[in-house]
PDB file of C-alpha atoms in Angstrom:
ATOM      1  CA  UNK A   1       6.899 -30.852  66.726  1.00 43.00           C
ATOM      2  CA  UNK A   2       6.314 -26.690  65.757  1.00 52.00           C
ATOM      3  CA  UNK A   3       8.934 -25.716  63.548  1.00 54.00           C
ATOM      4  CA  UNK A   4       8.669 -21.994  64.345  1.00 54.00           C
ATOM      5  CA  UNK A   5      10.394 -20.780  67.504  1.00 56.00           C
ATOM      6  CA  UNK A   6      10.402 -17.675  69.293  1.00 56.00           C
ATOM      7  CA  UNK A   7      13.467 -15.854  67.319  1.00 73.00           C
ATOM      8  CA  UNK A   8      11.051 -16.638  64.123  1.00 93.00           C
ATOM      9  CA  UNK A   9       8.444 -14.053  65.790  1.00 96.00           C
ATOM     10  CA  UNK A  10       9.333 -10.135  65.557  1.00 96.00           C
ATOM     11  CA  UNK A  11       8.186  -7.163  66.808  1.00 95.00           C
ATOM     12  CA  UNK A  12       7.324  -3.901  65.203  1.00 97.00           C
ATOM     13  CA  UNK A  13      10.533  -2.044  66.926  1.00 97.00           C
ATOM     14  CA  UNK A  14      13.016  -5.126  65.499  1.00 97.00           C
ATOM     15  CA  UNK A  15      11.093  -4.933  62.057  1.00 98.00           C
ATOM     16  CA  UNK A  16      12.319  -1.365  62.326  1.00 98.00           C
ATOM     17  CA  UNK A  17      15.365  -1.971  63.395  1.00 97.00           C
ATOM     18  CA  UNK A  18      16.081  -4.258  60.766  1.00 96.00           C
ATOM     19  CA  UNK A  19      14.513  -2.410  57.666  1.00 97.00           C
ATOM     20  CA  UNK A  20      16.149   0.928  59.046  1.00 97.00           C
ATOM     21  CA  UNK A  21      12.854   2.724  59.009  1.00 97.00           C
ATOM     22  CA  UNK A  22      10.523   4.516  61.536  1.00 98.00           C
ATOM     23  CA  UNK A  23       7.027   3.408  63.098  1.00 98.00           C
ATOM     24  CA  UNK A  24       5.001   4.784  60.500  1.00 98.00           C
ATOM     25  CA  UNK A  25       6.356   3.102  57.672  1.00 98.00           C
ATOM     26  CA  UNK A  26       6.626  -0.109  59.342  1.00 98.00           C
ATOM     27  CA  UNK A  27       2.510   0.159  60.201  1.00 97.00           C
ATOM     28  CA  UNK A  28       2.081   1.153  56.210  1.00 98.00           C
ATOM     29  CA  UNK A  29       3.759  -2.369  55.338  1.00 98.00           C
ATOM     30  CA  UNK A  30       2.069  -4.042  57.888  1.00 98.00           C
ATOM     31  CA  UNK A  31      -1.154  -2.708  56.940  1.00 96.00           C
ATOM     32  CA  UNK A  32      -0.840  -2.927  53.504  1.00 97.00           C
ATOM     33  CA  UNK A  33       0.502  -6.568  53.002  1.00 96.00           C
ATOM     34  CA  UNK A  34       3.731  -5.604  51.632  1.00 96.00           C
ATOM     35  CA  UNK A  35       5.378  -7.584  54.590  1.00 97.00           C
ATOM     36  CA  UNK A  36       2.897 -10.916  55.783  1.00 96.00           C
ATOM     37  CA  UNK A  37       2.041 -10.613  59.308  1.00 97.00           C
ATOM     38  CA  UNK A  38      -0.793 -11.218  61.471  1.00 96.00           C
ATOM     39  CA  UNK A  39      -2.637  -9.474  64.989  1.00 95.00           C
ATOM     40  CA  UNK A  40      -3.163 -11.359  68.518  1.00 94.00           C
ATOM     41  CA  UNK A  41      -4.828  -8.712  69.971  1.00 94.00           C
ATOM     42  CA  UNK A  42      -3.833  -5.593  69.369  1.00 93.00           C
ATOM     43  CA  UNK A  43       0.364  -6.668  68.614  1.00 94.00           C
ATOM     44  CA  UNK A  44       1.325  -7.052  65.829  1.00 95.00           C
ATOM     45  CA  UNK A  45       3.127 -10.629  65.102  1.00 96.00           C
ATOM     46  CA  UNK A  46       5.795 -10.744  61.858  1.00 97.00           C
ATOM     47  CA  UNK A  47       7.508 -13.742  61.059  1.00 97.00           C
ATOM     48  CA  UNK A  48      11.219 -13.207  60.463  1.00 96.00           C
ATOM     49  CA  UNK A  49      11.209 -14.974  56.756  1.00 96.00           C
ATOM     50  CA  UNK A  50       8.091 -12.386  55.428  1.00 97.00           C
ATOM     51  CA  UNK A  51      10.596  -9.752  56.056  1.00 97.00           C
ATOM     52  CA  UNK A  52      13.404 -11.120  54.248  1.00 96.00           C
ATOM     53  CA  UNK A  53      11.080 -12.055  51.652  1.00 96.00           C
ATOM     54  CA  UNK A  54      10.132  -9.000  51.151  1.00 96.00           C
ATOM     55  CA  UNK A  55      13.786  -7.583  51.345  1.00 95.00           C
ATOM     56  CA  UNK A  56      14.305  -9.850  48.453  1.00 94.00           C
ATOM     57  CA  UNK A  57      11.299  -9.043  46.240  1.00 93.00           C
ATOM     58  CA  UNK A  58      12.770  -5.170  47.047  1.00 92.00           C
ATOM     59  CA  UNK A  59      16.166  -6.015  45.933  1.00 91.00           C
ATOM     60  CA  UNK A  60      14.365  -7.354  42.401  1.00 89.00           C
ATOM     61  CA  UNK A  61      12.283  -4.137  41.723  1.00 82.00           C
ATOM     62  CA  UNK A  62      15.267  -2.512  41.878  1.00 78.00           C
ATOM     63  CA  UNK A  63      14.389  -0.974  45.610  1.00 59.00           C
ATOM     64  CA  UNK A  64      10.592   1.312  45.252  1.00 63.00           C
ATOM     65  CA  UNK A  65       8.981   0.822  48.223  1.00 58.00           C
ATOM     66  CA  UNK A  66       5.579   2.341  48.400  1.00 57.00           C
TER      67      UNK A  66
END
């Protein structure tokens, strides 16, 4: 059927959690399409794999983040 499940979907306080970082830094990804993500309303809806995609394209530049 859908291969996404719920674990797939994270919030803005466990993309924080995970990247180490505070709120506004996680909106400046968000908003700036450094991390893929998408809005239902006004939350904010990240799949799991955009962030570790973008840990990995991180990891390549040799760790800027902008």
């Amino acid at each position: 059927m859908n291969d996404i499940v719920s674990d797939d979907i994270i919030t803005v306080d466990e993309l924080c959690e995970i990247l180490m970082i505070g709120k506004n830094m996680a909106y400046r990804l968000l908003n700036s399409g450094e991390i893929r993500c998408f809005k239902i309303s006004r939350e904010w809806k990240i799949p799991r794999k955009s962030v570790y995609e973008y840990i990995r394209r991180q990891c390549a530049l040799g760790g800027n983040v902008p």
